[in-house]
Coordinates of C-alpha atoms and ligand atoms in Angstrom, one line a residue:
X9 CA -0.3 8.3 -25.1
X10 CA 1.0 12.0 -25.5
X11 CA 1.1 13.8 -22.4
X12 CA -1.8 16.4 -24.5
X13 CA -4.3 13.3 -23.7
X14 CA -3.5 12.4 -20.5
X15 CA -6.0 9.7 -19.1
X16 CA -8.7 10.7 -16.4
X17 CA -10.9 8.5 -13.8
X18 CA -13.6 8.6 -15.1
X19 CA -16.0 9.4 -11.8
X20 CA -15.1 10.4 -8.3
X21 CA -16.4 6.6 -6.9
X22 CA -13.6 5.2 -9.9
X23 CA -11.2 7.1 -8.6
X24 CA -11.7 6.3 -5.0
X25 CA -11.7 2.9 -5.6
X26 CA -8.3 2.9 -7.9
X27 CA -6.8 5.0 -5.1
X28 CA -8.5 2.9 -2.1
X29 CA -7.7 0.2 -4.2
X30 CA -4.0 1.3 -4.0
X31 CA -4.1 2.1 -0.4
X32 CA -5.1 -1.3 0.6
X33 CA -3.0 -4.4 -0.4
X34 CA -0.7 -6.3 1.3
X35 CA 0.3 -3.5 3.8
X36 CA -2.9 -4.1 5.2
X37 CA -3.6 -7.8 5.6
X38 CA -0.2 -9.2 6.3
X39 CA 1.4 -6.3 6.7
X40 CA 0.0 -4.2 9.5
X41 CA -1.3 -7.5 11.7
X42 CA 1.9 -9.1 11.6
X43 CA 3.3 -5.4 12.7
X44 CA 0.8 -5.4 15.4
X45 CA 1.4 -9.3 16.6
X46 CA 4.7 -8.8 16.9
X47 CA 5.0 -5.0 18.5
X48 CA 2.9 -6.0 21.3
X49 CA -1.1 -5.5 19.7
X50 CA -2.7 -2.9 21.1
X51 CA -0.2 -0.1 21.4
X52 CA 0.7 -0.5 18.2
X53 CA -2.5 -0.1 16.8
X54 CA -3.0 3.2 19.2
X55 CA 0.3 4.9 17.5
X56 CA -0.3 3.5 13.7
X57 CA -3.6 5.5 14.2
X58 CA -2.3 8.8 15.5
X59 CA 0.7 8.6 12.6
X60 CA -2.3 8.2 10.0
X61 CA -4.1 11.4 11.4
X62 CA -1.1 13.3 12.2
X63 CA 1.2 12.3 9.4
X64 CA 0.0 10.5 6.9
X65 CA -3.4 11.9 5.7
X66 CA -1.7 15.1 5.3
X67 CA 1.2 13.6 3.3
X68 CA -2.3 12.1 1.4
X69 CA -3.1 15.7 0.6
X70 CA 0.1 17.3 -0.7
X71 CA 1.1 14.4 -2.9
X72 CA -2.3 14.4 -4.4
X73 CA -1.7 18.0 -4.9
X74 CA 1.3 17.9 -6.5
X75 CA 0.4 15.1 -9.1
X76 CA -2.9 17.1 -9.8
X77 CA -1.1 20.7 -10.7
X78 CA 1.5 18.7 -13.1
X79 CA -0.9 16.9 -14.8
X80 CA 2.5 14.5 -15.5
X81 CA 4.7 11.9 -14.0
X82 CA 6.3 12.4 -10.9
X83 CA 9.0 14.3 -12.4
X84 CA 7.4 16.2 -14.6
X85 CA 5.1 16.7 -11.7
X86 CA 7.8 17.9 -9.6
X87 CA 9.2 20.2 -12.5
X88 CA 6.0 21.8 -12.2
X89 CA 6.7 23.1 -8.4
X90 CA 9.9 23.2 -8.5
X91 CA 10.8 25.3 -11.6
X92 CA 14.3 26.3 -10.7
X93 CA 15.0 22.8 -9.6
X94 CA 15.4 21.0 -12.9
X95 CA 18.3 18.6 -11.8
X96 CA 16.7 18.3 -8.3
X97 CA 13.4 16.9 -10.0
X98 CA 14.8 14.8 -12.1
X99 CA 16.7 13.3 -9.2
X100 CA 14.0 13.1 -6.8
X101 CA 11.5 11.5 -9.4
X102 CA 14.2 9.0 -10.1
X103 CA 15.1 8.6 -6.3
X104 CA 10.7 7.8 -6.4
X105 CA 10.6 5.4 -9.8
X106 CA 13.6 3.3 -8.1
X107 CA 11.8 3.2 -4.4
X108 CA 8.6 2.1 -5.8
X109 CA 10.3 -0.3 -8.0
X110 CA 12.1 -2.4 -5.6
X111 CA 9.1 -2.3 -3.5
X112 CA 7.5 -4.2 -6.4
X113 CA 10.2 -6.6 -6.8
X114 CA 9.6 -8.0 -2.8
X115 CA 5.8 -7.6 -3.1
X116 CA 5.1 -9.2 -5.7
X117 CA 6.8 -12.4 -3.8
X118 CA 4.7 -11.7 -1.5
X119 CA 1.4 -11.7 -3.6
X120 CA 3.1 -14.9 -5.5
X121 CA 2.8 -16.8 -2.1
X122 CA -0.9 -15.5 -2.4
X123 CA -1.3 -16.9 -5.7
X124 CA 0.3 -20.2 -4.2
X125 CA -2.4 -20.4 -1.4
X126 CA -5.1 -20.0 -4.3
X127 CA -4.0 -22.1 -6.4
X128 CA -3.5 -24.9 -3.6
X129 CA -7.0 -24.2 -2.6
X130 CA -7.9 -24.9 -6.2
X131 CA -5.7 -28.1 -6.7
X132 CA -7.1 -29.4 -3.3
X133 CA -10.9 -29.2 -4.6
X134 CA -10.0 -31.0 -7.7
X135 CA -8.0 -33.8 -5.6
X136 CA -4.5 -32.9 -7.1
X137 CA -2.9 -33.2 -3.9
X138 CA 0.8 -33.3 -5.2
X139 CA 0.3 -30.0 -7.1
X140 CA -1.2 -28.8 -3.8
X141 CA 1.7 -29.6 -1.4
X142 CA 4.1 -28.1 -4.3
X143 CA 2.4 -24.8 -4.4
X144 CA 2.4 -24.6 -0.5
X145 CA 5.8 -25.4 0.1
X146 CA 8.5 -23.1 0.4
X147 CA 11.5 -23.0 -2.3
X148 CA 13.1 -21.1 -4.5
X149 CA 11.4 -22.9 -7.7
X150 CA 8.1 -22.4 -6.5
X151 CA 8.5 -18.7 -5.1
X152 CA 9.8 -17.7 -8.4
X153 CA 7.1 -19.4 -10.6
X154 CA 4.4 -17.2 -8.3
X155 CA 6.4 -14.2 -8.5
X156 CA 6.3 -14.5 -12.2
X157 CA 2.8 -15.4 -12.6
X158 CA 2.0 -12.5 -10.5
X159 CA 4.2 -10.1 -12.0
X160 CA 2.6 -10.8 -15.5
X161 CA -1.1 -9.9 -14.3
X162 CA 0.7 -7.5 -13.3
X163 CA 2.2 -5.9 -16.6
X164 CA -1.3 -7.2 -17.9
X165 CA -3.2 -4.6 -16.2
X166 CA -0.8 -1.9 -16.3
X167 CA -0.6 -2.5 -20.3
X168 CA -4.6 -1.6 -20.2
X169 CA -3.8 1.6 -19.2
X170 CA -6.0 3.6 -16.7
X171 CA -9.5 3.5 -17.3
X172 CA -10.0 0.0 -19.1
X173 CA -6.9 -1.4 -16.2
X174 CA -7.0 0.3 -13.1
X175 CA -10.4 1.8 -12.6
X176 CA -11.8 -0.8 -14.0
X177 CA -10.7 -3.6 -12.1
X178 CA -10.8 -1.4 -8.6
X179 CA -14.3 -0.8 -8.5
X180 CA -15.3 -3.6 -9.5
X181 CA -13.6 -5.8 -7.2
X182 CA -12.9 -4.0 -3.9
X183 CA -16.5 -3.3 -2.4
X184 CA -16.7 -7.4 -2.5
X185 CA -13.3 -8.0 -0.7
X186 CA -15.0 -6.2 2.0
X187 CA -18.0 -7.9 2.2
X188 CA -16.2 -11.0 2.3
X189 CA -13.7 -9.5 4.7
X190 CA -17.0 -8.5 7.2
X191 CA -18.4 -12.4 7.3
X192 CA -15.3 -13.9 8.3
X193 CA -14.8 -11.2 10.8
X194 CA -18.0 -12.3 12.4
X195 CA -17.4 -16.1 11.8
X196 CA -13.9 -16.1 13.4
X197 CA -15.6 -15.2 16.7
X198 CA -17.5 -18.1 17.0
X199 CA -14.1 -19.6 17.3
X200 CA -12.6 -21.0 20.6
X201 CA -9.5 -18.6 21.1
X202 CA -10.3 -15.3 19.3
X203 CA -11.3 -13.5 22.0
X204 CA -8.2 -14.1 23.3
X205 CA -6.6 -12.4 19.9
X206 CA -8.8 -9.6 20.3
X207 CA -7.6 -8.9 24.1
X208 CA -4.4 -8.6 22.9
X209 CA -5.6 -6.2 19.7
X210 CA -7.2 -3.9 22.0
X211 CA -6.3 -3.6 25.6
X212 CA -2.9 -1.8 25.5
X213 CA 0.5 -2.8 27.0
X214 CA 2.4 0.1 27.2
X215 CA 5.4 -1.4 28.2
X216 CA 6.0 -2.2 24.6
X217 CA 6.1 1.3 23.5
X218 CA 9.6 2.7 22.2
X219 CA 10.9 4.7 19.8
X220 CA 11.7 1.7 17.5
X221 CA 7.5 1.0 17.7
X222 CA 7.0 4.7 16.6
X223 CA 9.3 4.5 13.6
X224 CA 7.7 1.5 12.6
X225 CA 4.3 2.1 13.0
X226 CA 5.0 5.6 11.1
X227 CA 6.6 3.5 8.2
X228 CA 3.8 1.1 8.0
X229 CA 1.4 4.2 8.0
X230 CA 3.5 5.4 4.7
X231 CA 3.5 1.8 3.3
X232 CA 0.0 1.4 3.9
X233 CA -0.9 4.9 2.2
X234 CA 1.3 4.4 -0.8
X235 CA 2.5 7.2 -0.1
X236 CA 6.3 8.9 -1.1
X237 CA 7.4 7.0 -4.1
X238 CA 5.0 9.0 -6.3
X239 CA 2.2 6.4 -6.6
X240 CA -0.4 8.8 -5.5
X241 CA 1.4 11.7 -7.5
X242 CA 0.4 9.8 -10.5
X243 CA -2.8 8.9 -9.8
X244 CA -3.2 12.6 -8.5
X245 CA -2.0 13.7 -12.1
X246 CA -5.3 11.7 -13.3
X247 CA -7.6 13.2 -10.9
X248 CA -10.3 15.8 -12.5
X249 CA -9.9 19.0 -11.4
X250 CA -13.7 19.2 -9.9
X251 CA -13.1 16.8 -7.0
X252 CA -12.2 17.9 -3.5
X253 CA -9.0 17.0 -2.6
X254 CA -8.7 17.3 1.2
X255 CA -12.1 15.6 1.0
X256 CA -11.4 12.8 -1.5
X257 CA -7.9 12.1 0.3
X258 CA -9.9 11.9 3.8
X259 CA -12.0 8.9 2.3
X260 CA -9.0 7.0 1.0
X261 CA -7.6 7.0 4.3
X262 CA -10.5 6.2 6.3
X263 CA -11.2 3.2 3.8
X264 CA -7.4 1.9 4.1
X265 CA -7.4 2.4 7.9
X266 CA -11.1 0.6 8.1
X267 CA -9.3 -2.2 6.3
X268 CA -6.6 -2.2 8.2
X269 CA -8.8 -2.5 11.7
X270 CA -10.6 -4.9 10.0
X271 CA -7.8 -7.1 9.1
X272 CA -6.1 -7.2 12.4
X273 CA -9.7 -7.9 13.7
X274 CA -9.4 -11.0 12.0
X275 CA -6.0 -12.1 12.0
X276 CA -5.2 -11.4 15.7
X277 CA -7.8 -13.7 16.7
X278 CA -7.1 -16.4 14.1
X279 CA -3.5 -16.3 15.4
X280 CA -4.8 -17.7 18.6
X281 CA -7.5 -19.8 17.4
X282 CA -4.9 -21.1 15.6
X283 CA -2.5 -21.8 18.3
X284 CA -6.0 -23.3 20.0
X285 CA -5.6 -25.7 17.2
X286 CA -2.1 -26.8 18.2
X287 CA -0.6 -25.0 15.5
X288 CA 2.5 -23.3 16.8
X289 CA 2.4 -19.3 16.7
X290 CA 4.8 -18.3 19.3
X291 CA 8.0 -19.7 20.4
X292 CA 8.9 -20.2 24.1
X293 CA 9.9 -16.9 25.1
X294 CA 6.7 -15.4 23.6
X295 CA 8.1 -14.0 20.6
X296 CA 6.2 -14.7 17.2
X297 CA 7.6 -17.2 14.9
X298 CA 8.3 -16.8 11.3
X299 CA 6.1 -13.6 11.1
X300 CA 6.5 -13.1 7.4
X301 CA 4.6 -16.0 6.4
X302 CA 2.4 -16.0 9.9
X303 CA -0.6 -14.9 8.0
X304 CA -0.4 -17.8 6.0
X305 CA -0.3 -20.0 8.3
X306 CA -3.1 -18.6 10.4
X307 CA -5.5 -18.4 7.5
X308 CA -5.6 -22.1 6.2
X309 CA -5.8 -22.9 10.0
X310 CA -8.8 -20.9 9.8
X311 CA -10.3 -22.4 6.4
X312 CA -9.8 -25.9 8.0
X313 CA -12.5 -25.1 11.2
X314 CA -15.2 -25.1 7.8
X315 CA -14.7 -28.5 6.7
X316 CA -15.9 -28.9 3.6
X317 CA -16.8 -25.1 3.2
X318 CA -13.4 -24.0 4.2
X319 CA -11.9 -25.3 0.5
X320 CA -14.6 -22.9 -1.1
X321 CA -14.3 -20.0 1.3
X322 CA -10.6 -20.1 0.9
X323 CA -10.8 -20.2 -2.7
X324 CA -12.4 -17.1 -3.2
X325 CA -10.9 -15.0 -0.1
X326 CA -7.4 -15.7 -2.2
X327 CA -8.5 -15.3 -5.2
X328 CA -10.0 -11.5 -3.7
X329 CA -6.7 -11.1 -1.8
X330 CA -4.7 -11.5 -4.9
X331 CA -7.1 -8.8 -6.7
X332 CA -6.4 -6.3 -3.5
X333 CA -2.4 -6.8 -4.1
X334 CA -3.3 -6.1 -8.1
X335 CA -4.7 -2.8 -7.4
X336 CA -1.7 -2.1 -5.3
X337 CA 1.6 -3.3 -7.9
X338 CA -0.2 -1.4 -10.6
X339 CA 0.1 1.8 -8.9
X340 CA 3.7 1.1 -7.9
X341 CA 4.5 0.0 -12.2
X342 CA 2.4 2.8 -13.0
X343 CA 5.3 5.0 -11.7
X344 CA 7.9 4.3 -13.3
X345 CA 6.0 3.3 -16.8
X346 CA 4.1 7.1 -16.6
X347 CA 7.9 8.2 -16.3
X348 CA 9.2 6.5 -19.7
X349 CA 5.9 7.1 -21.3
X350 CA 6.2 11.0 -20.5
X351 CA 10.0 11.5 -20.4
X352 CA 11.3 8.7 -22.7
X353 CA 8.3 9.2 -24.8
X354 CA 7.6 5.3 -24.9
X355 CA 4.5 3.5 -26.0
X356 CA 2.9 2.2 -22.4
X357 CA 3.4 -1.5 -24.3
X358 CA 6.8 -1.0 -24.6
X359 CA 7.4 0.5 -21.0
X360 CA 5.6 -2.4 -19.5
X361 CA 7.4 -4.8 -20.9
X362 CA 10.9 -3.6 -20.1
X363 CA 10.6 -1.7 -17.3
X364 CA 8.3 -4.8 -15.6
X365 CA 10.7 -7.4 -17.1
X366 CA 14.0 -5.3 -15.3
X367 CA 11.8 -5.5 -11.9
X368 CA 10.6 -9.4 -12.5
X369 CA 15.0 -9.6 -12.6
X370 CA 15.3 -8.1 -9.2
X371 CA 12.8 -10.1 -7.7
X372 CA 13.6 -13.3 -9.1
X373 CA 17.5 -12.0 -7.7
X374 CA 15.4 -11.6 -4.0
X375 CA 14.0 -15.1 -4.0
X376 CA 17.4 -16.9 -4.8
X377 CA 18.9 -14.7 -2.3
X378 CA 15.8 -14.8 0.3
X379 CA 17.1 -14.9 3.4
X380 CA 19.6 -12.2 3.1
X381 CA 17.7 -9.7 0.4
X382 CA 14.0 -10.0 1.3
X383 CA 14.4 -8.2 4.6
X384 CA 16.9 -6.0 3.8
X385 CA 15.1 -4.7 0.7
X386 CA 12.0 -4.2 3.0
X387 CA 13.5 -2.1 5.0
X388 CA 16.0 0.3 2.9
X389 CA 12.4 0.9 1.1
X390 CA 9.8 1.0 3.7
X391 CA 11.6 2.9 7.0
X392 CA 14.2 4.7 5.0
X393 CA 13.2 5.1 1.2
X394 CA 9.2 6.4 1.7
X395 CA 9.7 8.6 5.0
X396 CA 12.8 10.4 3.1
X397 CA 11.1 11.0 0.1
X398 CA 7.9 11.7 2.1
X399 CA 9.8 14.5 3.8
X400 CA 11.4 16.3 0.5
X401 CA 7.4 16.2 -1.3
X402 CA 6.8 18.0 2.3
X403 CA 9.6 20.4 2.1
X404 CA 8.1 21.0 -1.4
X405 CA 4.6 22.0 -0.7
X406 CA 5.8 23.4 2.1
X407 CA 8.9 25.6 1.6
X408 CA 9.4 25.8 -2.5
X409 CA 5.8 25.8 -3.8
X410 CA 3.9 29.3 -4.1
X411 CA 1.3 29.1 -1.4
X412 CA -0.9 31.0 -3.9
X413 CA -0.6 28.4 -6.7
X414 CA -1.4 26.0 -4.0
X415 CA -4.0 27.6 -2.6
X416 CA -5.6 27.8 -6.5
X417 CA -5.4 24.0 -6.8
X418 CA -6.7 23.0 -4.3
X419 CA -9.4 25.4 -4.4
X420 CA -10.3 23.9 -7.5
X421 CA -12.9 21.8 -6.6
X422 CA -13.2 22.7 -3.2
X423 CA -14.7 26.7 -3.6
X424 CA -15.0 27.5 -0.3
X425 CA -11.4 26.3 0.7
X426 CA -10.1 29.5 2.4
X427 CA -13.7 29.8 4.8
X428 CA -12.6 26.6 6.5
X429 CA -10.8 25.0 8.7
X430 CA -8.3 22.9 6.8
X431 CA -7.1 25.9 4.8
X432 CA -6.0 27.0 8.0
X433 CA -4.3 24.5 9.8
X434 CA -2.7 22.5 6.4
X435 CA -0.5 24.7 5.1
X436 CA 1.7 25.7 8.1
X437 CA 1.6 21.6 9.0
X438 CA 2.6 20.5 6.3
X439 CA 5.2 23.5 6.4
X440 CA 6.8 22.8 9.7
X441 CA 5.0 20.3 11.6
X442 CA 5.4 17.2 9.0
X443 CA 9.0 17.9 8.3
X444 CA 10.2 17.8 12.3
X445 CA 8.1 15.2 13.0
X446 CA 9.5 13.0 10.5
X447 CA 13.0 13.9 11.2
X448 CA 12.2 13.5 15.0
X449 CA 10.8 10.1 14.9
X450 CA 13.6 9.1 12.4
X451 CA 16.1 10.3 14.5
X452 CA 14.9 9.1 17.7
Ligands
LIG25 N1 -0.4 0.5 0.1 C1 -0.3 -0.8 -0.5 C2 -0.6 -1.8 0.6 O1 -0.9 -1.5 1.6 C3 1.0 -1.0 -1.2 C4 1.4 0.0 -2.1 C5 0.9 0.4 -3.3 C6 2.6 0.9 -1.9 N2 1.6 1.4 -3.8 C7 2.6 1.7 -3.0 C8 3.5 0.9 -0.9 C9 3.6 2.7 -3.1 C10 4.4 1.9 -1.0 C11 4.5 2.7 -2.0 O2 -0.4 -3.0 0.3

């Protein structure tokens, strides 16, 4: 595809859905509960909210911006600002492709084990209870077979291209995941123990506050937004220019953060009808135990309180998580693939296949080397990777971009731009408020 055709969304719900569909993932179902489980519950939840209002939603904005104008990849998009900066672009979009790569390469072992709690679910309905156990364990042989599995679904969607791949798939399948998401919601309080969970979800201990809670809960905002490794840049770049930016990005958020709510409204109390159950959740001293996999304990735990039901329900609230991670990896390997297909001038086939096959490499290097890579890897990405890009796109918009030919872009779409309030209070944010914040908090 020549970047003369570019690909559009094909409708304002499409591209909602692809972008909502991006937004929530992973970051919000273990993620953001596991963040809030173990930073104390309801504080957490307090600060993640003011970071998405404060920080993130306007971050929402300029990268949408930005990938709109270009009308390219993220370096080409960033070219498009930042004419003078040629070598600065090229570094920055590459500084983005990598970032978004390696966040891929632990995700997607991550959305494996997801694949593994399906597939269990499926082995245990058809009385294969070996195959079960396998898929539930915890090795290196298995982790790698569902990292692979899930990387190829992967490539598989991205190979599709936009409209046939990633809209496609998004609106189809996300209004469902949060139907299903509601019932269990209510079903979970009929439980003995949640209301214990959702104590400690909502009534705030603010004892636990400190500035470590505020960095993280400012990464997890970023994580959760997709935001600063170009992801929304280039689905920005396929946006129409008819739709209403500030708008448009105001919806995504407040779909991600509703899942987000949602999802600690049901894992917090599972956690404790879990631990009801006799199933161990906290050590001794209180602290959580093994919180990356946490959620997948709690869940089965869950499941089993069904009987009979529970192999069914589980089945398909896998099979819709694994669907709500898809929407998310395809918008991080649509980064760098949009790169080589612009830049390098590859086929999308060909970029798939080796730019998804290098990333399958680096993962399959994380799982062999789990306990010392997966966290590290986590972190470089999510609380130094994403806020430091975040806060060059601000410096961007905010500092080297013509505020007129901003102004024009956005206005696109949104006629009446200048009589309003967000035309007044955006730009300067986004100027000066964004950047110190983020240097504050990451200095703190
Ligand atoms: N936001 C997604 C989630 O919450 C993950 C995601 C998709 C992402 N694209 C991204 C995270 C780009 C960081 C950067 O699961």
């Amino acid at each position: 595809m020549a970047s003369n055709s570019r690909a559009q969304f094909s409708s304002k719900f499409g591209f909602i859905m692809a972008a909502a569909g991006s937004a929530v993932g992973l970051g919000n179902i273990w993620g953001f509960p596991t963040q809030t489980a173990s930073n104390g519950g309801a504080v957490f939840l307090f600060v993640y909210l003011a970071m998405i209002c404060l920080l993130a939603f306007p971050m929402l904005v300029a990268e949408l911006t930005i990938g709109r104008y270009g009308q390219s990849d993220p370096i080409g998009s960033i070219r498009a600002v930042w004419p003078k900066g040629r070598s600065g672009a090229i570094l920055l979009g590459l500084a983005a492709m990598i970032t978004a790569s390696l966040i891929l390469s632990f995700y997607s072992i991550v959305a494996g084990w997801l694949v593994g709690s399906f597939a269990g679910s499926l082995f245990d309905i058809v009385g294969l209870t070996t195959a079960s156990d396998w898929v539930n364990s915890f090795g290196p042989a298995r982790n790698l077979t569902l990292m692979v599995t899930f990387m190829l679904l992967t490539m598989h969607v991205v190979k599709n291209g936009v409209h046939d791949g990633i809209e496609l798939w998004s609106t189809r399948l996300m209004p469902v995941l949060f139907g299903l998401f509601a019932i269990l919601i209510i079903y979970i309080f009929t439980l003995d123990g949640a209301t214990e969970g959702l104590k400690m979800y909502l009534i705030p201990d603010f004892s636990h506050l400190s500035p470590k809670l505020v960095v993280s809960a400012m990464g997890q905002a970023f994580f959760s937004l997709s935001l600063g490794v170009g992801t929304i840049m280039v689905y920005g770049s396929y946006l129409s220019k008819d739709i209403n930016i500030p708008k448009t990005a105001a919806q995504v958020a407040a779909v991600d953060t509703g899942v987000a709510i949602g999802a600690g409204l049901l894992i917090l109390p599972a956690m404790f009808v879990a631990k009801a159950q006799g199933v161990q959740i906290f050590s001794e001293a209180g602290e959580l135990l093994s919180s990356d996999t946490l959620v997948f304990t709690v869940l089965p735990a869950m499941f089993d309180t069904m009987g009979g039901a529970g192999l069914v329900v589980s089945l398909i609230f896998f099979l819709l998580m694994i669907i709500a991670a898809l929407t998310s990896s395809i918008s991080m390997l649509e980064v760098p693939v949009a790169c080589a297909i612009e830049e390098l001038n590859h086929k999308r086939s060909t970029a798939v296949a080796w730019i998804g096959g290098l990333i399958t490499l680096i993962a399959a290097v994380i799982v062999f080397n789990f306990g010392a890579l997966f966290g590290l890897v986590i972190e470089i990405t999510t609380v130094y990777g994403q806020p430091i890009l975040g806060l060059c796109f601000a410096l961007l918009v905010g500092w080297v971009w013509s505020r007129n030919k901003l102004l024009e872009e956005i206005k696109q779409g949104y006629p009446e731009l200048e009589k309003g309030l967000f035309w007044k209070i955006w730009p300067l944010y986004v100027r000066i408020v964004c950047p110190v914040f983020m240097i504050l908090v990451f200095f703190a």
